Short mmCIF file of C-alpha atoms in Angstrom, two decimals:
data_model
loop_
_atom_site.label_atom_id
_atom_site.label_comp_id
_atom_site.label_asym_id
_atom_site.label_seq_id
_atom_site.Cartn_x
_atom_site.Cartn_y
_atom_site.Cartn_z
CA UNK A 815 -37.15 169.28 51.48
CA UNK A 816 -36.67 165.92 53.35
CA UNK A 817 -35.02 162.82 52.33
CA UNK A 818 -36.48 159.30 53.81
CA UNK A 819 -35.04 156.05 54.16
CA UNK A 820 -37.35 153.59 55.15
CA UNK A 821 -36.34 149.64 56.04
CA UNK A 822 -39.15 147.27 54.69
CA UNK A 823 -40.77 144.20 56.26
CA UNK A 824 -41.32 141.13 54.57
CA UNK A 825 -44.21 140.74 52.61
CA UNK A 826 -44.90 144.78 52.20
CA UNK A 827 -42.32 145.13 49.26
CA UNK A 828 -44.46 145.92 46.21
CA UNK A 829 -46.96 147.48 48.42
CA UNK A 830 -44.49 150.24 49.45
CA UNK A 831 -43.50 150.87 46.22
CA UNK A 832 -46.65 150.82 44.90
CA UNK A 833 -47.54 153.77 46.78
CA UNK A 834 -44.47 155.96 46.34
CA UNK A 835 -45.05 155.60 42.32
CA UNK A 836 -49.19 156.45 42.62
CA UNK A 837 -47.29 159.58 44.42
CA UNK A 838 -44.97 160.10 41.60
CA UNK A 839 -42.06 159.59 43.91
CA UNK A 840 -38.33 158.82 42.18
CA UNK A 841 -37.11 156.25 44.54
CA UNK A 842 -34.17 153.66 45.11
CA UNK A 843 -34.22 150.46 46.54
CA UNK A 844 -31.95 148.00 47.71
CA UNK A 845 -31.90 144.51 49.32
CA UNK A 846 -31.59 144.48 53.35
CA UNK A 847 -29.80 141.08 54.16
CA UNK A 848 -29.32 141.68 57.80
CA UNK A 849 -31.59 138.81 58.54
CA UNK A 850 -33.88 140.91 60.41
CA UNK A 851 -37.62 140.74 58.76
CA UNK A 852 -36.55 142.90 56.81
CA UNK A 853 -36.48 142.87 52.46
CA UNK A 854 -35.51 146.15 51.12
CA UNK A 855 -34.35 149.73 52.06
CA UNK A 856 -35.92 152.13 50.40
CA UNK A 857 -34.73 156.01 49.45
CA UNK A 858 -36.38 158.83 48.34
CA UNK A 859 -36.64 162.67 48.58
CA UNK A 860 -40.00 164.14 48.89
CA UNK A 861 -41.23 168.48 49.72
CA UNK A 862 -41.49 168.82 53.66
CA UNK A 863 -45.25 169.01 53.05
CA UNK A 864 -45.17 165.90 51.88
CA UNK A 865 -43.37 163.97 54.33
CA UNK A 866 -46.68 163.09 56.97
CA UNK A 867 -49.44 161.98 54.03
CA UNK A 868 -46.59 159.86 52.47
CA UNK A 869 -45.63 158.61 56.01
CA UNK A 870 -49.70 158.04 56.70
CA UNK A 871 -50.47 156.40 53.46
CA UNK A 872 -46.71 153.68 54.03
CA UNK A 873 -48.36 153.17 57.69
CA UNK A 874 -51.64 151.84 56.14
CA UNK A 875 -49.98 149.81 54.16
CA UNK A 876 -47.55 147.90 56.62
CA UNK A 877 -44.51 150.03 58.07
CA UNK A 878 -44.80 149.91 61.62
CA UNK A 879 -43.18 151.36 64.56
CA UNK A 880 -41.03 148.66 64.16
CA UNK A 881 -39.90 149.50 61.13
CA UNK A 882 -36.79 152.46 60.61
CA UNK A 883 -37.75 155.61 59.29
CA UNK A 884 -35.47 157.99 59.20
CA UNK A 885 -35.79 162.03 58.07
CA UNK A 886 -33.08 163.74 56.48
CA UNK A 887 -32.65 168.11 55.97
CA UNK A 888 -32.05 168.17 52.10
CA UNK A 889 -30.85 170.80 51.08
CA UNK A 890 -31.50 170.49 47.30
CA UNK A 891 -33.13 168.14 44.74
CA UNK A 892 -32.10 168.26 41.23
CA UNK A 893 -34.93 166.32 39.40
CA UNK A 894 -37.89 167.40 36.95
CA UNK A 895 -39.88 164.42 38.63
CA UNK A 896 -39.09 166.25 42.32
CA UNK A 897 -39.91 169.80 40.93
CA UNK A 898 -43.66 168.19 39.28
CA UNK A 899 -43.88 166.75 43.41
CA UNK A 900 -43.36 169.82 45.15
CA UNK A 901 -45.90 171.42 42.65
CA UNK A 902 -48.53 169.15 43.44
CA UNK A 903 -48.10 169.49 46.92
CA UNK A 904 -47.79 173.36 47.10
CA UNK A 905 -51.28 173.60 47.53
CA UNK A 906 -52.29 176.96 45.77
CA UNK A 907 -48.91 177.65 44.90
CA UNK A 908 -47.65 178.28 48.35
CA UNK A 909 -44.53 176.51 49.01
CA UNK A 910 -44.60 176.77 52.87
CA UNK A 911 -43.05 174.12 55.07
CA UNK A 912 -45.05 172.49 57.62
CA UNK A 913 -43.53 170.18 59.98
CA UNK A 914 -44.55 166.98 59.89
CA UNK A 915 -46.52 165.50 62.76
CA UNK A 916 -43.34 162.82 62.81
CA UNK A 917 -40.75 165.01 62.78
CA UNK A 918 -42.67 167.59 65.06
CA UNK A 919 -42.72 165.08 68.20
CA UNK A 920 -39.17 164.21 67.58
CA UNK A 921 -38.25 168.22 67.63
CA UNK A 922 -41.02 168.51 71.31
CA UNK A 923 -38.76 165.71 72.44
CA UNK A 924 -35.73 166.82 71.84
CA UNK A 925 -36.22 170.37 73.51
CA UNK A 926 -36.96 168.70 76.25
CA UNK A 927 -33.84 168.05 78.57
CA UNK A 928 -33.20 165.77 80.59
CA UNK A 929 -34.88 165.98 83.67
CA UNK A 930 -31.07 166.66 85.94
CA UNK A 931 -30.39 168.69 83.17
CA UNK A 932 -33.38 170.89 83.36
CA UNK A 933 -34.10 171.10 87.16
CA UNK A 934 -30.40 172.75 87.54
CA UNK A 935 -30.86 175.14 84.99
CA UNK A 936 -34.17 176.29 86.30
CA UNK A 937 -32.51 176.59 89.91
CA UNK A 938 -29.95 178.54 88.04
CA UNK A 939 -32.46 180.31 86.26
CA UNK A 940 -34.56 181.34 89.98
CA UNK A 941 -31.59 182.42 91.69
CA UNK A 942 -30.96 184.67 88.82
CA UNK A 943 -34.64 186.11 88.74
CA UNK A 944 -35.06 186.50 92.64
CA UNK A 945 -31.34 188.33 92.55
CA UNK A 946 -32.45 190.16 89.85
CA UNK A 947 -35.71 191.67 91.31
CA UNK A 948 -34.50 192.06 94.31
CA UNK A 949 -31.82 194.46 93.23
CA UNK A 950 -34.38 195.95 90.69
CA UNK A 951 -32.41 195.21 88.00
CA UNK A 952 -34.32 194.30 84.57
CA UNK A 953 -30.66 193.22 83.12
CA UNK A 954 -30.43 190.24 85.25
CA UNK A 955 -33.92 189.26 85.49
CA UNK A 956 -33.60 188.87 81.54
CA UNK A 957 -30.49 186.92 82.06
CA UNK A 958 -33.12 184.53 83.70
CA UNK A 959 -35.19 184.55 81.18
CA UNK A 960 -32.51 183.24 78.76
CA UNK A 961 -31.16 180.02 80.75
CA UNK A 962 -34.76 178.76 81.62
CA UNK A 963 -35.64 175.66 79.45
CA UNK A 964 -39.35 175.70 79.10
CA UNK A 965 -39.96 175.92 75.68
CA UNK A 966 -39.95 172.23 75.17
CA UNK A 967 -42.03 171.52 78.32
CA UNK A 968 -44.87 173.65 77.38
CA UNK A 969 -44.75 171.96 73.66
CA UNK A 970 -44.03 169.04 74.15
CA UNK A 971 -47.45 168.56 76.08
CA UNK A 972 -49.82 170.08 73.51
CA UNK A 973 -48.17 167.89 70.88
CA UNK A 974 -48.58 165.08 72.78
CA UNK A 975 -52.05 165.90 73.23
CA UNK A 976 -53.30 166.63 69.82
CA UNK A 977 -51.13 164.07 68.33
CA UNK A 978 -51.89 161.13 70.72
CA UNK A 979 -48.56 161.11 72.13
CA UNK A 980 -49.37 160.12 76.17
CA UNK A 981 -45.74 160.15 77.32
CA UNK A 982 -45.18 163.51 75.67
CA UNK A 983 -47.96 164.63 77.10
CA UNK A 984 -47.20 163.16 80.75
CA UNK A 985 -43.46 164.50 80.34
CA UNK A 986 -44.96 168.24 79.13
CA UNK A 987 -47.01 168.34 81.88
CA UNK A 988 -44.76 166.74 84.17
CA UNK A 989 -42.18 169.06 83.94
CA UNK A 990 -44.13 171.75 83.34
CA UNK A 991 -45.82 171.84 87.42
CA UNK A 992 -42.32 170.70 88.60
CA UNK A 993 -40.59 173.43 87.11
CA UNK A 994 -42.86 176.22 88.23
CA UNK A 995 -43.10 174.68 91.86
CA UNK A 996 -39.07 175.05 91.83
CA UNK A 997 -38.60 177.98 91.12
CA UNK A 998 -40.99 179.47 93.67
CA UNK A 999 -39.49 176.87 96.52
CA UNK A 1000 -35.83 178.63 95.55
CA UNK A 1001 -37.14 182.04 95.31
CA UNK A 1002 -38.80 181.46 98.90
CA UNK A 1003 -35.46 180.08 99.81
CA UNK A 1004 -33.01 182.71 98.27
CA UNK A 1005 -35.39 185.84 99.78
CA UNK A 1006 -35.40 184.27 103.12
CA UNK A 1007 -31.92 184.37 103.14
CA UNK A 1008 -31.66 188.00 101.91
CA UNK A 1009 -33.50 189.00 104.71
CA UNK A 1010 -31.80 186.88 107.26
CA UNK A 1011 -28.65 188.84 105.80
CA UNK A 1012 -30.55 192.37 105.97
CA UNK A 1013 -29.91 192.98 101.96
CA UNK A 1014 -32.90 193.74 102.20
CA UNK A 1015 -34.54 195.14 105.42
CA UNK A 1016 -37.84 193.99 106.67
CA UNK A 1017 -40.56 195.77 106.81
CA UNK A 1018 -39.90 197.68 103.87
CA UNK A 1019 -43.21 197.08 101.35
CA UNK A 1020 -40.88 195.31 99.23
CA UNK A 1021 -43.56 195.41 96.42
CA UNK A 1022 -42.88 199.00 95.75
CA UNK A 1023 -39.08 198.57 96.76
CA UNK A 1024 -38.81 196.20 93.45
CA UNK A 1025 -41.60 197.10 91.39
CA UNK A 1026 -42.83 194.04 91.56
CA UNK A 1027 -46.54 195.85 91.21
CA UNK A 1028 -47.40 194.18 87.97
CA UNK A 1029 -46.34 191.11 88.98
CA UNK A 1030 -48.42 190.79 92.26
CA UNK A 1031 -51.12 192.88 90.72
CA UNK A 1032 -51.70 191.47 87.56
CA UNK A 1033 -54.28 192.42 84.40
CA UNK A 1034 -56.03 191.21 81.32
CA UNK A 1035 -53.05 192.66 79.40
CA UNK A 1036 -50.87 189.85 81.14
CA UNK A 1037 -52.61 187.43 79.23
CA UNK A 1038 -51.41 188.99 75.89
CA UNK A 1039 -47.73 188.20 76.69
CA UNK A 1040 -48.56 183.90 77.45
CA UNK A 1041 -51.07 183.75 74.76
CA UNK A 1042 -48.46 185.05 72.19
CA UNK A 1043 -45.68 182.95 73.80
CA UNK A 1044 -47.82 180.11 73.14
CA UNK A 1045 -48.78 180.76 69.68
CA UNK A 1046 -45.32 181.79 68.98
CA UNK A 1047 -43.88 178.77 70.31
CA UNK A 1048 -46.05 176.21 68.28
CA UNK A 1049 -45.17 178.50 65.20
CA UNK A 1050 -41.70 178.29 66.13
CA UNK A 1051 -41.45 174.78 66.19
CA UNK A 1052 -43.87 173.75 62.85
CA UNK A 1053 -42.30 176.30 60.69
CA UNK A 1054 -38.71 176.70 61.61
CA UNK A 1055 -38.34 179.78 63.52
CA UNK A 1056 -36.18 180.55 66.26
CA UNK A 1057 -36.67 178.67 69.13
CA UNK A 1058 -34.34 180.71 71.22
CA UNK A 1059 -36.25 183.33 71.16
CA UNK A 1060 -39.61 181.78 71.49
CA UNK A 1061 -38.17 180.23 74.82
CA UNK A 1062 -37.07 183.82 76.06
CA UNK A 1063 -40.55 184.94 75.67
CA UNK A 1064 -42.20 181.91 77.46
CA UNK A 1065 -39.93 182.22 79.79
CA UNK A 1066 -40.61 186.19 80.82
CA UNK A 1067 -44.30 184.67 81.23
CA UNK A 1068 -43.24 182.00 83.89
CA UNK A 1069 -40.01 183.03 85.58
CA UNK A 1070 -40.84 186.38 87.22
CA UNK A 1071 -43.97 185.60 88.52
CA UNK A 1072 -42.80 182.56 89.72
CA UNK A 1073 -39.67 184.79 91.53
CA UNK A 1074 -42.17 187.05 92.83
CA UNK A 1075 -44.39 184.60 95.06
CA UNK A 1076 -41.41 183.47 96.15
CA UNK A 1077 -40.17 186.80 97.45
CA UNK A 1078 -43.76 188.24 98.28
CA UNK A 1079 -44.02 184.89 101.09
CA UNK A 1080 -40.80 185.26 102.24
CA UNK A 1081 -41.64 189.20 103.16
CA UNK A 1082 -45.24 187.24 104.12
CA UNK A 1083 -47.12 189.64 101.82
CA UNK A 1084 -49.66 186.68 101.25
CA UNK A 1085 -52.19 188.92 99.37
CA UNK A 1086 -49.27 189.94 97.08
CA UNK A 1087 -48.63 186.18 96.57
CA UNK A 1088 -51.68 185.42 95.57
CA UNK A 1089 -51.94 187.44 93.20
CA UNK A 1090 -48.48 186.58 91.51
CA UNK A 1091 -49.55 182.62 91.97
CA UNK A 1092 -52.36 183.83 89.89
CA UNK A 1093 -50.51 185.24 87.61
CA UNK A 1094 -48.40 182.30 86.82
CA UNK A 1095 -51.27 179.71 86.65
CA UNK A 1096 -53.20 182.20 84.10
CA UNK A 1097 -49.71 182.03 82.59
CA UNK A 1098 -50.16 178.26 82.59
CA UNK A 1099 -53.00 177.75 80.86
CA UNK A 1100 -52.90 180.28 78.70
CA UNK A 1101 -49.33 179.20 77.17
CA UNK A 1102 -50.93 175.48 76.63
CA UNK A 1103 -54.53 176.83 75.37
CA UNK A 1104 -52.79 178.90 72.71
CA UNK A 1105 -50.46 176.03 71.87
CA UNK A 1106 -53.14 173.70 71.96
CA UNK A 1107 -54.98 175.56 69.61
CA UNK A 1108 -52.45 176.75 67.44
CA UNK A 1109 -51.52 172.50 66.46
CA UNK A 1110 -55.52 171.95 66.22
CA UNK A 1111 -56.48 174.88 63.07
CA UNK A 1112 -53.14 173.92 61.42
CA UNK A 1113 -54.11 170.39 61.14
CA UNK A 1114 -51.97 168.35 63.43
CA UNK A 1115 -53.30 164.79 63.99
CA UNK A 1116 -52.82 161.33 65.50
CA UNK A 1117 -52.01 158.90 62.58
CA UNK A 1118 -54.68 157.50 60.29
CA UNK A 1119 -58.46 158.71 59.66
CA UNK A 1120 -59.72 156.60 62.10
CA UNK A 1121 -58.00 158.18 64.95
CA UNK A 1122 -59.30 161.52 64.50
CA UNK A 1123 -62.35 161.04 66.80
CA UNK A 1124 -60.47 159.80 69.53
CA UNK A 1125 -58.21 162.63 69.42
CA UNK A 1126 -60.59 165.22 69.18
CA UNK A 1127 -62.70 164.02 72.73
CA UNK A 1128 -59.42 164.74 74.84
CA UNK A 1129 -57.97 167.44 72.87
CA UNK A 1130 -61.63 169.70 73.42
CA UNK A 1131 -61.04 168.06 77.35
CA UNK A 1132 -58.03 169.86 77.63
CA UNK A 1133 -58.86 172.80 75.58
CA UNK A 1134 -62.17 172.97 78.00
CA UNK A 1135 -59.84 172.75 81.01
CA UNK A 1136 -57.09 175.17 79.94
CA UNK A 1137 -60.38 177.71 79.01
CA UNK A 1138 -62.49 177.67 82.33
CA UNK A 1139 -59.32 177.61 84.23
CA UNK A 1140 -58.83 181.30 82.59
CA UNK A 1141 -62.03 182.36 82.41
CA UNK A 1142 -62.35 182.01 86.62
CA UNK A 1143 -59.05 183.33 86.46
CA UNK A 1144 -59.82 186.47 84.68
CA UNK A 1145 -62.46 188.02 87.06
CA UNK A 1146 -59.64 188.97 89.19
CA UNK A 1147 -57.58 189.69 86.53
CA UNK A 1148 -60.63 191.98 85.25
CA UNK A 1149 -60.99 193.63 88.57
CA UNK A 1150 -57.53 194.65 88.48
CA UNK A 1151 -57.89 196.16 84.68
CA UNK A 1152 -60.95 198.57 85.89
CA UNK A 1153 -58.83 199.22 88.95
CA UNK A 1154 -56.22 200.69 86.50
CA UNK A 1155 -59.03 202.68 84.19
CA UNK A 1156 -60.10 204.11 87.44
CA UNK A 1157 -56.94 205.36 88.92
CA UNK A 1158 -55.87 206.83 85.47
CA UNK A 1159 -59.75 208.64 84.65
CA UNK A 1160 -59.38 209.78 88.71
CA UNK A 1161 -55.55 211.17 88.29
CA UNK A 1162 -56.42 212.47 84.88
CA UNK A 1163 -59.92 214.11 86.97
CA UNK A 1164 -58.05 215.33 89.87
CA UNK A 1165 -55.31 216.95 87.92
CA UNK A 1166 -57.93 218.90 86.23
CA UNK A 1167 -59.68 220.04 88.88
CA UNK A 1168 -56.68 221.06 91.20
CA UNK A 1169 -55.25 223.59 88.12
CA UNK A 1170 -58.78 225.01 88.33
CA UNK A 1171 -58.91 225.25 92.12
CA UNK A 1172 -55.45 227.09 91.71
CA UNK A 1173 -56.25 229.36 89.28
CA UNK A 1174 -58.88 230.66 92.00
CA UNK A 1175 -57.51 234.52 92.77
CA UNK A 1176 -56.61 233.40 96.74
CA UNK A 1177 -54.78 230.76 95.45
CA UNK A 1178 -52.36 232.72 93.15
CA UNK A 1179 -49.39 232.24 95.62
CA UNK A 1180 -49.33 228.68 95.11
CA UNK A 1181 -48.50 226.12 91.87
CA UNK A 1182 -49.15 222.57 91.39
CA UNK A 1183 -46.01 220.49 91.35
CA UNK A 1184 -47.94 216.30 91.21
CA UNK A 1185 -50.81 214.71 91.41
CA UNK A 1186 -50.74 210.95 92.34
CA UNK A 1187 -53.70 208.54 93.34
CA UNK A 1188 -52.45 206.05 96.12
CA UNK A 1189 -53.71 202.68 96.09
CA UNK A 1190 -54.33 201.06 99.67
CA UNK A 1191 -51.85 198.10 98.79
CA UNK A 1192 -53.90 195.35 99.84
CA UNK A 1193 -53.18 192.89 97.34
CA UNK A 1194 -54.09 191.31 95.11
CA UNK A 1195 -57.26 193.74 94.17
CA UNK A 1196 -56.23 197.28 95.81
CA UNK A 1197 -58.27 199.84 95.90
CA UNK A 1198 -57.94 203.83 96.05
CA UNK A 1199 -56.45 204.96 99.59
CA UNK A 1200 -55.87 208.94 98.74
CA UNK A 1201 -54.78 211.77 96.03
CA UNK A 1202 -51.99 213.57 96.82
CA UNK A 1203 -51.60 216.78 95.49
CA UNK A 1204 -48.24 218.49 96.16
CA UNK A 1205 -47.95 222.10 96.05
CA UNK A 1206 -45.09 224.58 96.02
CA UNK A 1207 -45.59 228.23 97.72
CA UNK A 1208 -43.33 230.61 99.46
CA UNK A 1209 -45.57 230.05 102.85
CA UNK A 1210 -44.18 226.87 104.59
CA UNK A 1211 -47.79 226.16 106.37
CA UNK A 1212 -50.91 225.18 105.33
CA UNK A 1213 -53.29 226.88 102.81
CA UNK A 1214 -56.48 226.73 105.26
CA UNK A 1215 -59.46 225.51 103.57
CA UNK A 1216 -57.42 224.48 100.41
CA UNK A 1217 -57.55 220.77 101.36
CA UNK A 1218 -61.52 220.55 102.34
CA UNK A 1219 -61.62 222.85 98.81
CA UNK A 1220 -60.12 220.26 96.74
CA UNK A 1221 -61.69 217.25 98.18
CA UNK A 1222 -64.72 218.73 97.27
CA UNK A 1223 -63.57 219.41 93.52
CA UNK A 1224 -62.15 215.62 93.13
CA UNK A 1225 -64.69 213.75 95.34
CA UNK A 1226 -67.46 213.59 92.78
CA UNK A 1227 -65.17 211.69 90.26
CA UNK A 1228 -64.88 208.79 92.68
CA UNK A 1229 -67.74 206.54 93.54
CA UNK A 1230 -65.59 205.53 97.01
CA UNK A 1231 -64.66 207.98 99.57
CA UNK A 1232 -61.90 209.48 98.86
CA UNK A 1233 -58.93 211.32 101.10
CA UNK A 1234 -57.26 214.04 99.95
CA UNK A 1235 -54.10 215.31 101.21
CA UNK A 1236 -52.25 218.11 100.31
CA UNK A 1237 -48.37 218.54 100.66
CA UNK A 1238 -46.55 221.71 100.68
CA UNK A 1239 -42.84 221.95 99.57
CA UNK A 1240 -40.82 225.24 99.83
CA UNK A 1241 -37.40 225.59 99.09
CA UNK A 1242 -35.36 228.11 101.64
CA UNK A 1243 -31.88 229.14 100.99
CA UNK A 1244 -30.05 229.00 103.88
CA UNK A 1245 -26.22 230.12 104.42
CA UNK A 1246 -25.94 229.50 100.59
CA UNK A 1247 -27.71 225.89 100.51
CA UNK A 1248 -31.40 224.84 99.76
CA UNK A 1249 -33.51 223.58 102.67
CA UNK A 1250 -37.08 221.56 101.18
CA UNK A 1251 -39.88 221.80 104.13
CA UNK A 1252 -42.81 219.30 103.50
CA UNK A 1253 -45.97 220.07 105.51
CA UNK A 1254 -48.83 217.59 104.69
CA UNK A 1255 -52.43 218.61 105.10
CA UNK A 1256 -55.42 216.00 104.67
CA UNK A 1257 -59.51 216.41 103.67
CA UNK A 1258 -61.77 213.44 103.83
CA UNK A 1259 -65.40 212.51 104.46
CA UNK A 1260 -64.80 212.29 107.95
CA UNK A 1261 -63.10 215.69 108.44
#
């Protein structure tokens, strides 16, 4: 329920009123005598869902932006004329609140910070990110998470958009590319340094150090997290949820991948940074396609009939934009996917077939500790480099034969050549201690 007080120009008095009783409103008025154009002050509660058609229908009649119109949290009405109101606008019975498109671009605005405001909490927020993955430490990295404002950002533009707001929109957007850019510029910055300071020595593949593989290496399952952050966020804000949380869950979308380009140019794993810059743009657009949408189906528009059609030609611009952006985006994204379905069918394959190799009678000595497929780690689409099978056995050297054996087992489950290697561990006791031995044997297509 909101309450409304509205200041009325000169001229518009019975008009106003007019329309609040055709609504069945219960209203008070009293005389404004602050010599300002104005006659009256009008008072009146109304259901949430009715706040925007009252609001449109007072507009048409007069009450401009220059007049005051202020909404009030009520947080009861005792009145039979109120209860008949909120009937007629339940609308099948359902007595859900929708934010009105007033009130929704003063909430957009107001999670907005100001722009000092927000560019120290997202340096705050990178430091915390890069430190975090860095030191592989999922704690902090959601620590970042938490601090980073860009909930309002990436609402406040798609608001602006479908409501006809241009400086919403320009602010959204605004600090929307800014924010992003920082954090990658003080992620470059803060890895640069860790290096420098050997917390983290080069020429490590820092990638695997950090697990920063599904960052760098992104899927079409990335796109589920942003397109739920975005729905969640416009959901959030129209219906009263928690924005907190909302904002956590935009922000795992932006801030790591952000952290990781950083960190993946600093090591200058450019192939690696690609692929995380691609991650955050799909990111991007898919937070502000969802949003977008999400304010279009429930009904958000600029004010009046008449400025529906203008609306609708940039809102489909931006919704076109925001969809071919991802839809170039995901063939990469779509490589990456199969990549995975490969590497888990050929693991799942090669597992098979090296229990059935060792089951063979002159292979009885041995047991199958792993199987792992290796990718090549050329980033941002890798490929398959080898399988490695690890055995263990009581003979420290090589089974001969056993590697050209299973390459020709797993080969035929791979449409790339493959190279197999096969590692032997045995465990020795020695003066009362255990001594591992590792001998490594390798089968390819060129062996």
């Amino acid at each position: 329920m909101r309450y409304l007080e509205i200041t009325v120009p000169e001229g518009k008095r019975r008009a106003v009123l007019d329309i609040l009783e055709d609504e069945g409103i219960d209203y008070v008025v009293s005389d404004e005598t602050s010599g300002r154009g104005y006659t009256a002050v009008v008072r009146f509660p109304v259901p949430t869902r009715a706040v925007e058609p009252v609001l449109d229908r007072l507009r048409r009649a007069g009450i401009s932006d220059e007049s005051s119109v202020v909404v009030i949290n009520a947080e009861t009405v005792i009145s039979e004329q109120f209860a008949t109101l909120r009937d007629q606008y339940s609308h099948g019975g359902q007595k859900g609140a929708r934010t009105s498109r007033q009130v929704l671009r003063t909430k957009a605005d107001e999670l907005t910070p100001p722009f000092t405001i927000y560019t120290v909490m997202l340096l705050i927020s990178a430091v915390v990110a890069t430190a975090g993955l860095l030191a592989d430490s999922p704690a902090v990295v959601i620590g970042a998470m938490v601090i980073a404002p860009l909930l309002g950002p990436a609402l406040a533009a798609n608001v602006g958009i479908v409501t006809g707001d241009d400086r919403l929109k320009a602010t959204g957007f605004v600090y929307q590319l800014v924010g992003v850019t920082m954090v990658v510029v003080a992620s470059i910055g803060l890895a640069v340094l860790a290096r420098i300071a050997g917390l983290e020595p080069a020429g490590v593949d820092i990638v695997v150090a950090t697990e920063l593989g599904e960052r760098v290496s992104p899927n079409l399952f990335s796109l589920a997290v942003a397109l739920g952050a975005g729905i969640a966020g416009i959901l959030s804000l129209t219906r009263g949820f928690s924005e907190a949380i909302v904002g956590v869950m935009i922000a795992a979308a932006l801030i790591p991948p952000s952290a990781a380009v950083g960190i993946t140019v600093a090591w200058g794993m450019y192939g690696a940074a690609v692929g995380a810059a691609v991650l955050v743009i799909v990111n991007l657009l898919s937070i502000n396609l969802a949003a977008l949408a999400t304010l279009w189906v429930a009904g958000y528009r600029p004010q009046g009939l008449f400025e529906v059609s203008p609306s609708r030609t940039p809102t489909y611009t931006y919704a076109a934009i925001f969809g071919i952006g991802l839809l170039v985006l995901a063939a990469p994204l779509a490589g990456v996917t199969l990549l995975d379905f490969h590497t888990t069918e050929l693991e799942s394959s090669a597992d098979d077939e090296v229990e059935s190799v060792l089951n063979e009678s002159e292979y009885d000595h041995l047991e199958a500790a792993a199987v792992a497929v290796e990718l090549d780690g050329d980033y941002p689409i890798q490929s398959v480099d080898q399988v490695v099978v690890t055995v263990t056995g009581q003979d420290p050297g090589p089974e001969p034969g056993l590697a050209d054996r299973l390459y020709e087992a797993i080969e035929p489950h791979s449409d790339e050549s493959l190279v197999i290697e096969v590692q032997y561990v045995v465990a020795e006791q020695r003066g009362g201690e255990t001594e591992i031995q590792q001998v490594a044997d390798r089968s390819s297509s060129d062996s």
